[in-house]
Protein backbone atom coordinates (compact mmCIF):
# COMPACT_ATOMS: atom_id res chain seq x y z
CA UNK A 1 0.00 0.00 0.00
CA UNK A 2 1.32 3.43 -0.95
CA UNK A 3 0.83 6.18 1.62
CA UNK A 4 -0.30 9.40 -0.10
CA UNK A 5 2.25 12.23 0.00
CA UNK A 6 1.35 15.91 -0.11
CA UNK A 7 4.37 18.09 -0.83
CA UNK A 8 4.71 21.89 -0.69
CA UNK A 9 7.12 23.58 -3.10
CA UNK A 10 7.47 27.19 -1.98
CA UNK A 11 9.81 28.07 -4.87
CA UNK A 12 11.52 31.43 -4.23
CA UNK A 13 9.17 32.77 -1.55
CA UNK A 14 9.30 33.51 2.21
CA UNK A 15 11.86 34.82 4.68
CA UNK A 16 13.00 32.96 7.80
CA UNK A 17 10.43 34.78 9.97
CA UNK A 18 7.63 33.98 7.53
CA UNK A 19 8.75 30.35 7.39
CA UNK A 20 8.70 29.95 11.17
CA UNK A 21 5.26 31.55 11.39
CA UNK A 22 3.98 29.29 8.60
CA UNK A 23 5.30 26.14 10.30
CA UNK A 24 3.55 27.02 13.53
CA UNK A 25 0.30 27.80 11.74
CA UNK A 26 0.44 24.65 9.59
CA UNK A 27 0.74 22.42 12.67
CA UNK A 28 -2.20 24.26 14.27
CA UNK A 29 -4.35 23.97 11.13
CA UNK A 30 -3.59 20.24 10.82
CA UNK A 31 -4.44 19.68 14.49
CA UNK A 32 -7.70 21.62 14.07
CA UNK A 33 -8.65 19.33 11.15
CA UNK A 34 -7.52 16.21 13.03
CA UNK A 35 -5.41 15.07 10.10
CA UNK A 36 -3.53 11.79 10.65
CA UNK A 37 -0.07 12.69 9.34
CA UNK A 38 2.42 9.83 9.08
CA UNK A 39 5.94 10.58 10.25
CA UNK A 40 7.18 7.68 8.11
CA UNK A 41 7.12 7.27 4.33
CA UNK A 42 4.89 4.25 4.70
CA UNK A 43 2.18 5.04 7.20
CA UNK A 44 -0.82 3.26 8.62
CA UNK A 45 -3.96 2.98 6.48
CA UNK A 46 -5.79 6.32 6.42
CA UNK A 47 -2.66 8.39 7.06
CA UNK A 48 -1.01 10.90 4.72
CA UNK A 49 2.65 11.92 4.64
CA UNK A 50 3.50 15.63 4.35
CA UNK A 51 6.68 17.47 3.35
CA UNK A 52 7.37 21.20 3.04
CA UNK A 53 10.19 22.38 0.76
CA UNK A 54 11.18 26.02 1.45
CA UNK A 55 14.13 27.90 -0.07
CA UNK A 56 17.54 26.88 1.35
CA UNK A 57 17.69 29.99 3.54
CA UNK A 58 14.47 29.08 5.38
CA UNK A 59 15.28 25.39 5.99
CA UNK A 60 16.74 26.05 9.44
CA UNK A 61 13.88 28.25 10.63
CA UNK A 62 11.15 25.96 9.33
CA UNK A 63 13.00 22.82 10.45
CA UNK A 64 13.22 24.22 13.98
CA UNK A 65 9.46 24.61 14.17
CA UNK A 66 8.64 21.26 12.51
CA UNK A 67 11.17 19.26 14.59
CA UNK A 68 9.37 16.56 16.56
CA UNK A 69 6.25 16.88 14.35
CA UNK A 70 5.28 14.33 11.68
CA UNK A 71 5.68 16.96 8.92
CA UNK A 72 8.94 16.40 7.01
CA UNK A 73 11.37 18.97 5.65
CA UNK A 74 12.63 19.01 2.07
CA UNK A 75 14.80 21.10 -0.24
CA UNK A 76 14.18 22.23 -3.82
CA UNK A 77 17.52 21.30 -5.40
CA UNK A 78 21.06 20.07 -4.64
CA UNK A 79 24.37 19.39 -6.37
CA UNK A 80 25.52 15.85 -7.19
CA UNK A 81 29.03 16.23 -5.77
CA UNK A 82 29.63 15.58 -2.06
CA UNK A 83 31.82 18.69 -1.61
CA UNK A 84 34.18 20.87 -3.60
CA UNK A 85 34.71 24.13 -5.43
CA UNK A 86 31.11 24.62 -6.58
CA UNK A 87 30.25 28.20 -5.75
CA UNK A 88 26.60 28.69 -4.89
CA UNK A 89 25.79 24.99 -4.68
CA UNK A 90 24.53 22.83 -1.80
CA UNK A 91 25.42 19.16 -1.16
CA UNK A 92 23.17 16.33 0.00
CA UNK A 93 24.98 16.02 3.34
CA UNK A 94 24.30 19.72 4.01
CA UNK A 95 20.59 19.13 3.47
CA UNK A 96 20.67 16.16 5.85
CA UNK A 97 22.56 18.32 8.34
CA UNK A 98 19.66 20.80 8.54
CA UNK A 99 17.08 18.03 8.86
CA UNK A 100 15.90 17.43 5.28
CA UNK A 101 14.43 14.06 4.39
CA UNK A 102 13.32 14.88 0.83
CA UNK A 103 14.72 16.88 -2.08
CA UNK A 104 12.88 18.04 -5.21
CA UNK A 105 14.99 17.32 -8.32
CA UNK A 106 14.55 18.19 -11.99
CA UNK A 107 11.72 20.69 -11.51
CA UNK A 108 10.63 22.08 -14.87
CA UNK A 109 11.59 25.60 -13.75
CA UNK A 110 15.17 24.31 -13.39
CA UNK A 111 15.04 22.29 -16.61
CA UNK A 112 13.92 25.47 -18.40
CA UNK A 113 17.07 27.15 -17.06
CA UNK A 114 19.23 24.43 -18.60
CA UNK A 115 19.21 21.47 -16.20
CA UNK A 116 19.56 18.30 -18.28
CA UNK A 117 18.32 14.71 -17.91
CA UNK A 118 21.92 13.69 -17.23
CA UNK A 119 22.32 16.23 -14.43
CA UNK A 120 19.02 15.12 -12.91
CA UNK A 121 20.26 11.52 -13.06
CA UNK A 122 23.46 12.41 -11.18
CA UNK A 123 21.48 14.34 -8.57
CA UNK A 124 19.00 11.51 -8.04
CA UNK A 125 21.84 9.03 -7.52
CA UNK A 126 23.68 11.36 -5.11
CA UNK A 127 20.51 12.10 -3.14
CA UNK A 128 19.61 8.41 -2.81
CA UNK A 129 23.18 7.46 -1.87
CA UNK A 130 23.13 10.06 0.91
CA UNK A 131 19.78 8.78 2.23
CA UNK A 132 17.57 11.60 0.95
CA UNK A 133 14.33 10.78 -0.82
CA UNK A 134 14.28 12.37 -4.28
CA UNK A 135 11.06 13.87 -5.62
CA UNK A 136 11.80 13.64 -9.34
CA UNK A 137 9.77 16.05 -11.47
CA UNK A 138 8.77 15.13 -15.00
CA UNK A 139 6.28 16.61 -17.44
CA UNK A 140 5.70 17.78 -20.98
CA UNK A 141 5.59 21.34 -22.33
CA UNK A 142 2.48 22.54 -24.14
CA UNK A 143 4.08 22.25 -27.59
CA UNK A 144 5.14 18.68 -26.78
CA UNK A 145 1.59 17.81 -25.71
CA UNK A 146 0.17 19.32 -28.90
CA UNK A 147 2.66 17.31 -30.94
CA UNK A 148 1.52 14.09 -29.24
CA UNK A 149 4.89 13.68 -27.50
CA UNK A 150 3.71 13.52 -23.87
CA UNK A 151 4.42 9.82 -23.45
CA UNK A 152 7.83 10.02 -25.14
CA UNK A 153 8.92 13.01 -23.02
CA UNK A 154 7.92 11.63 -19.63
CA UNK A 155 9.28 8.18 -20.49
CA UNK A 156 12.65 9.70 -21.45
CA UNK A 157 12.78 11.80 -18.27
CA UNK A 158 11.85 8.88 -16.00
CA UNK A 159 14.27 6.46 -17.67
CA UNK A 160 17.14 8.93 -17.35
CA UNK A 161 16.39 9.83 -13.74
CA UNK A 162 16.22 6.20 -12.57
CA UNK A 163 19.19 4.88 -14.53
CA UNK A 164 21.86 3.55 -12.17
CA UNK A 165 19.58 3.44 -9.14
CA UNK A 166 19.32 0.17 -7.21
CA UNK A 167 15.89 -1.36 -6.68
CA UNK A 168 15.80 -0.44 -2.98
CA UNK A 169 16.62 3.24 -3.56
CA UNK A 170 14.27 3.40 -6.54
CA UNK A 171 11.38 2.00 -4.49
CA UNK A 172 11.75 4.83 -1.94
CA UNK A 173 11.82 7.55 -4.59
CA UNK A 174 8.91 9.81 -5.45
CA UNK A 175 7.97 11.06 -8.92
CA UNK A 176 5.91 14.19 -9.52
CA UNK A 177 4.14 14.39 -12.88
CA UNK A 178 3.80 18.11 -13.53
CA UNK A 179 2.61 19.06 -17.02
CA UNK A 180 4.53 22.30 -17.58
CA UNK A 181 1.46 24.04 -19.05
CA UNK A 182 -0.43 23.41 -15.77
CA UNK A 183 2.15 25.04 -13.49
CA UNK A 184 1.06 28.36 -12.03
CA UNK A 185 -1.50 28.85 -14.78
CA UNK A 186 -4.74 27.87 -13.04
CA UNK A 187 -5.17 25.27 -15.79
CA UNK A 188 -4.81 21.66 -14.84
CA UNK A 189 -4.88 18.22 -16.38
CA UNK A 190 -8.14 16.35 -15.86
CA UNK A 191 -7.75 13.78 -13.08
CA UNK A 192 -8.41 11.02 -15.64
CA UNK A 193 -5.72 12.32 -17.98
CA UNK A 194 -3.21 12.72 -15.13
CA UNK A 195 -4.05 9.17 -14.02
CA UNK A 196 -3.43 7.90 -17.56
CA UNK A 197 0.01 9.54 -17.84
CA UNK A 198 0.96 8.44 -14.31
CA UNK A 199 -0.06 4.89 -15.27
CA UNK A 200 2.34 5.13 -18.23
CA UNK A 201 5.08 6.35 -15.90
CA UNK A 202 4.46 3.34 -13.65
CA UNK A 203 4.62 1.02 -16.67
CA UNK A 204 7.95 2.59 -17.63
CA UNK A 205 9.29 1.99 -14.13
CA UNK A 206 8.05 -1.59 -14.27
CA UNK A 207 9.93 -2.28 -17.50
CA UNK A 208 13.07 -0.57 -16.16
CA UNK A 209 13.16 -1.80 -12.56
CA UNK A 210 10.52 -4.50 -12.15
CA UNK A 211 6.94 -4.70 -10.94
CA UNK A 212 7.81 -4.50 -7.26
CA UNK A 213 9.57 -1.14 -7.63
CA UNK A 214 6.84 0.22 -9.92
CA UNK A 215 4.23 -0.73 -7.35
CA UNK A 216 6.12 0.92 -4.47
CA UNK A 217 7.06 4.29 -6.01
CA UNK A 218 4.73 7.13 -5.07
CA UNK A 219 3.75 9.20 -8.10
CA UNK A 220 2.20 12.61 -7.45
CA UNK A 221 0.34 15.05 -9.67
CA UNK A 222 1.41 18.71 -9.72
CA UNK A 223 0.05 21.77 -11.51
CA UNK A 224 -2.48 24.26 -10.11
CA UNK A 225 -3.54 21.96 -7.25
CA UNK A 226 -5.92 23.71 -4.84
CA UNK A 227 -8.11 22.67 -1.88
CA UNK A 228 -11.14 22.38 -4.16
CA UNK A 229 -9.55 20.25 -6.90
CA UNK A 230 -7.15 17.92 -5.05
CA UNK A 231 -9.85 15.38 -4.09
CA UNK A 232 -10.56 13.97 -7.58
CA UNK A 233 -6.81 13.68 -8.27
CA UNK A 234 -5.96 11.61 -5.20
CA UNK A 235 -9.10 9.51 -5.73
CA UNK A 236 -7.53 8.17 -8.96
CA UNK A 237 -5.95 4.73 -8.51
CA UNK A 238 -2.49 5.65 -9.90
CA UNK A 239 -2.15 9.08 -8.22
CA UNK A 240 -0.47 8.99 -4.82
CA UNK A 241 -0.66 12.65 -3.80
CA UNK A 242 0.23 16.14 -4.99
CA UNK A 243 3.14 18.55 -5.36
CA UNK A 244 1.69 21.97 -4.64
CA UNK A 245 3.22 25.32 -5.58
CA UNK A 246 1.19 28.53 -5.22
CA UNK A 247 -1.52 27.15 -2.92
CA UNK A 248 1.09 25.75 -0.51
CA UNK A 249 2.27 29.26 0.41
CA UNK A 250 -0.80 29.73 2.59
CA UNK A 251 -0.69 27.42 5.64
CA UNK A 252 -4.47 27.22 5.89
CA UNK A 253 -4.95 26.37 2.20
CA UNK A 254 -2.15 23.77 2.38
CA UNK A 255 -3.65 22.17 5.50
CA UNK A 256 -7.01 22.00 3.70
CA UNK A 257 -5.35 20.32 0.69
CA UNK A 258 -3.83 17.74 3.06
CA UNK A 259 -7.23 17.16 4.72
CA UNK A 260 -8.95 16.73 1.36
CA UNK A 261 -6.25 14.26 0.33
CA UNK A 262 -6.73 12.28 3.51
CA UNK A 263 -10.50 12.10 2.95
CA UNK A 264 -10.41 11.35 -0.79
CA UNK A 265 -7.31 9.14 -1.22
CA UNK A 266 -7.99 5.99 -3.21
P1 LIG B 1 1.45 25.55 -8.90
O1 LIG B 1 0.78 24.68 -7.85
O2 LIG B 1 1.63 26.96 -8.46
O3 LIG B 1 0.80 25.39 -10.24
O4 LIG B 1 2.95 24.96 -9.04
C1 LIG B 1 3.14 23.61 -9.24
C2 LIG B 1 4.58 23.30 -9.07
O5 LIG B 1 5.42 23.69 -9.86
C3 LIG B 1 4.97 22.54 -7.87
O6 LIG B 1 6.28 22.08 -8.00
XYZ file of C-alpha atoms and ligand atoms in Angstrom:
276
model
C 0.000 0.000 0.000
C 1.316 3.431 -0.954
C 0.834 6.181 1.622
C -0.298 9.402 -0.105
C 2.246 12.225 0.003
C 1.350 15.909 -0.115
C 4.374 18.092 -0.830
C 4.712 21.886 -0.693
C 7.115 23.583 -3.095
C 7.469 27.185 -1.978
C 9.808 28.067 -4.867
C 11.519 31.431 -4.225
C 9.169 32.768 -1.555
C 9.296 33.513 2.209
C 11.857 34.822 4.677
C 13.000 32.964 7.804
C 10.431 34.784 9.972
C 7.631 33.981 7.527
C 8.745 30.347 7.391
C 8.702 29.949 11.172
C 5.259 31.547 11.388
C 3.980 29.292 8.599
C 5.304 26.145 10.302
C 3.546 27.016 13.531
C 0.298 27.801 11.740
C 0.441 24.649 9.588
C 0.739 22.416 12.671
C -2.203 24.260 14.273
C -4.355 23.973 11.133
C -3.587 20.242 10.821
C -4.440 19.677 14.488
C -7.703 21.623 14.069
C -8.649 19.332 11.152
C -7.522 16.214 13.028
C -5.406 15.067 10.101
C -3.533 11.791 10.652
C -0.072 12.689 9.342
C 2.415 9.828 9.081
C 5.941 10.577 10.253
C 7.179 7.675 8.111
C 7.124 7.273 4.333
C 4.887 4.254 4.705
C 2.178 5.035 7.204
C -0.818 3.259 8.624
C -3.960 2.980 6.484
C -5.786 6.325 6.424
C -2.660 8.387 7.060
C -1.012 10.897 4.724
C 2.652 11.924 4.638
C 3.499 15.627 4.349
C 6.685 17.473 3.345
C 7.366 21.197 3.038
C 10.195 22.385 0.764
C 11.176 26.015 1.454
C 14.126 27.901 -0.072
C 17.538 26.881 1.354
C 17.691 29.991 3.537
C 14.473 29.084 5.378
C 15.280 25.386 5.987
C 16.737 26.051 9.437
C 13.882 28.248 10.630
C 11.151 25.957 9.329
C 13.000 22.815 10.454
C 13.217 24.224 13.980
C 9.457 24.607 14.166
C 8.640 21.259 12.508
C 11.165 19.261 14.589
C 9.367 16.560 16.557
C 6.251 16.879 14.346
C 5.283 14.328 11.679
C 5.679 16.959 8.923
C 8.935 16.396 7.015
C 11.367 18.966 5.652
C 12.633 19.006 2.065
C 14.799 21.103 -0.242
C 14.184 22.232 -3.819
C 17.520 21.296 -5.403
C 21.057 20.074 -4.639
C 24.372 19.386 -6.366
C 25.520 15.855 -7.188
C 29.027 16.228 -5.769
C 29.632 15.583 -2.057
C 31.819 18.687 -1.614
C 34.183 20.869 -3.602
C 34.713 24.127 -5.434
C 31.108 24.624 -6.581
C 30.251 28.202 -5.754
C 26.598 28.690 -4.895
C 25.792 24.991 -4.685
C 24.531 22.827 -1.800
C 25.420 19.160 -1.162
C 23.166 16.334 -0.004
C 24.984 16.020 3.345
C 24.298 19.720 4.010
C 20.591 19.127 3.472
C 20.668 16.158 5.847
C 22.561 18.319 8.338
C 19.656 20.802 8.541
C 17.076 18.026 8.858
C 15.902 17.429 5.276
C 14.430 14.057 4.386
C 13.318 14.884 0.834
C 14.716 16.882 -2.080
C 12.882 18.035 -5.207
C 14.990 17.323 -8.318
C 14.547 18.188 -11.986
C 11.723 20.689 -11.506
C 10.631 22.083 -14.874
C 11.589 25.598 -13.748
C 15.169 24.305 -13.392
C 15.044 22.289 -16.610
C 13.918 25.472 -18.396
C 17.071 27.147 -17.055
C 19.229 24.429 -18.600
C 19.210 21.468 -16.199
C 19.558 18.297 -18.281
C 18.316 14.708 -17.908
C 21.916 13.690 -17.227
C 22.316 16.226 -14.427
C 19.018 15.115 -12.907
C 20.261 11.521 -13.059
C 23.457 12.410 -11.179
C 21.484 14.345 -8.574
C 18.999 11.507 -8.037
C 21.843 9.034 -7.519
C 23.677 11.356 -5.113
C 20.509 12.096 -3.144
C 19.614 8.409 -2.812
C 23.178 7.459 -1.870
C 23.127 10.063 0.914
C 19.785 8.783 2.229
C 17.575 11.601 0.950
C 14.326 10.779 -0.824
C 14.284 12.369 -4.281
C 11.063 13.874 -5.619
C 11.798 13.640 -9.338
C 9.770 16.050 -11.468
C 8.767 15.133 -15.002
C 6.278 16.613 -17.444
C 5.700 17.782 -20.983
C 5.590 21.339 -22.325
C 2.480 22.544 -24.143
C 4.076 22.254 -27.591
C 5.139 18.681 -26.779
C 1.594 17.810 -25.711
C 0.174 19.321 -28.905
C 2.665 17.315 -30.942
C 1.518 14.091 -29.241
C 4.886 13.682 -27.496
C 3.710 13.519 -23.870
C 4.421 9.816 -23.454
C 7.828 10.025 -25.144
C 8.918 13.008 -23.021
C 7.923 11.632 -19.626
C 9.281 8.181 -20.494
C 12.647 9.700 -21.450
C 12.776 11.797 -18.269
C 11.847 8.880 -15.995
C 14.273 6.461 -17.673
C 17.136 8.931 -17.350
C 16.385 9.835 -13.736
C 16.218 6.199 -12.574
C 19.190 4.876 -14.528
C 21.863 3.550 -12.168
C 19.578 3.441 -9.143
C 19.319 0.168 -7.211
C 15.890 -1.359 -6.678
C 15.801 -0.438 -2.984
C 16.619 3.242 -3.557
C 14.269 3.399 -6.538
C 11.375 1.997 -4.492
C 11.747 4.827 -1.936
C 11.820 7.549 -4.587
C 8.915 9.809 -5.450
C 7.966 11.064 -8.918
C 5.906 14.194 -9.520
C 4.138 14.388 -12.876
C 3.804 18.108 -13.527
C 2.606 19.059 -17.019
C 4.526 22.298 -17.584
C 1.464 24.035 -19.046
C -0.432 23.415 -15.770
C 2.146 25.043 -13.488
C 1.058 28.361 -12.028
C -1.504 28.850 -14.776
C -4.741 27.868 -13.043
C -5.166 25.271 -15.791
C -4.814 21.657 -14.842
C -4.884 18.224 -16.384
C -8.144 16.355 -15.862
C -7.748 13.779 -13.077
C -8.414 11.023 -15.636
C -5.725 12.317 -17.983
C -3.209 12.724 -15.133
C -4.048 9.171 -14.021
C -3.434 7.905 -17.559
C 0.006 9.540 -17.836
C 0.960 8.444 -14.314
C -0.058 4.894 -15.267
C 2.338 5.135 -18.233
C 5.080 6.348 -15.902
C 4.455 3.336 -13.648
C 4.623 1.018 -16.668
C 7.951 2.592 -17.628
C 9.289 1.994 -14.128
C 8.053 -1.589 -14.269
C 9.932 -2.275 -17.499
C 13.068 -0.572 -16.157
C 13.161 -1.805 -12.561
C 10.523 -4.500 -12.150
C 6.944 -4.697 -10.945
C 7.811 -4.502 -7.262
C 9.569 -1.140 -7.634
C 6.841 0.223 -9.917
C 4.234 -0.733 -7.351
C 6.120 0.917 -4.467
C 7.059 4.290 -6.006
C 4.732 7.129 -5.065
C 3.747 9.196 -8.095
C 2.203 12.615 -7.452
C 0.341 15.048 -9.666
C 1.414 18.714 -9.725
C 0.049 21.768 -11.506
C -2.481 24.263 -10.108
C -3.538 21.964 -7.249
C -5.922 23.715 -4.842
C -8.107 22.675 -1.879
C -11.142 22.376 -4.156
C -9.548 20.250 -6.905
C -7.153 17.917 -5.046
C -9.852 15.378 -4.090
C -10.564 13.974 -7.575
C -6.811 13.683 -8.267
C -5.962 11.610 -5.202
C -9.103 9.508 -5.733
C -7.535 8.173 -8.959
C -5.954 4.727 -8.512
C -2.493 5.654 -9.897
C -2.155 9.083 -8.220
C -0.474 8.991 -4.816
C -0.662 12.650 -3.803
C 0.227 16.138 -4.986
C 3.135 18.546 -5.358
C 1.692 21.970 -4.638
C 3.215 25.324 -5.581
C 1.189 28.525 -5.216
C -1.525 27.145 -2.918
C 1.093 25.753 -0.511
C 2.266 29.265 0.414
C -0.801 29.730 2.592
C -0.690 27.418 5.636
C -4.474 27.219 5.892
C -4.946 26.366 2.198
C -2.146 23.768 2.375
C -3.654 22.169 5.504
C -7.007 22.001 3.696
C -5.350 20.315 0.692
C -3.834 17.736 3.064
C -7.225 17.157 4.716
C -8.946 16.732 1.360
C -6.251 14.261 0.326
C -6.728 12.277 3.511
C -10.499 12.103 2.946
C -10.410 11.350 -0.794
C -7.315 9.139 -1.222
C -7.991 5.985 -3.210
P 1.455 25.547 -8.901
O 0.778 24.685 -7.855
O 1.632 26.955 -8.456
O 0.796 25.389 -10.238
O 2.951 24.958 -9.041
C 3.143 23.609 -9.245
C 4.577 23.304 -9.065
O 5.420 23.691 -9.856
C 4.971 22.543 -7.874
O 6.280 22.082 -8.003
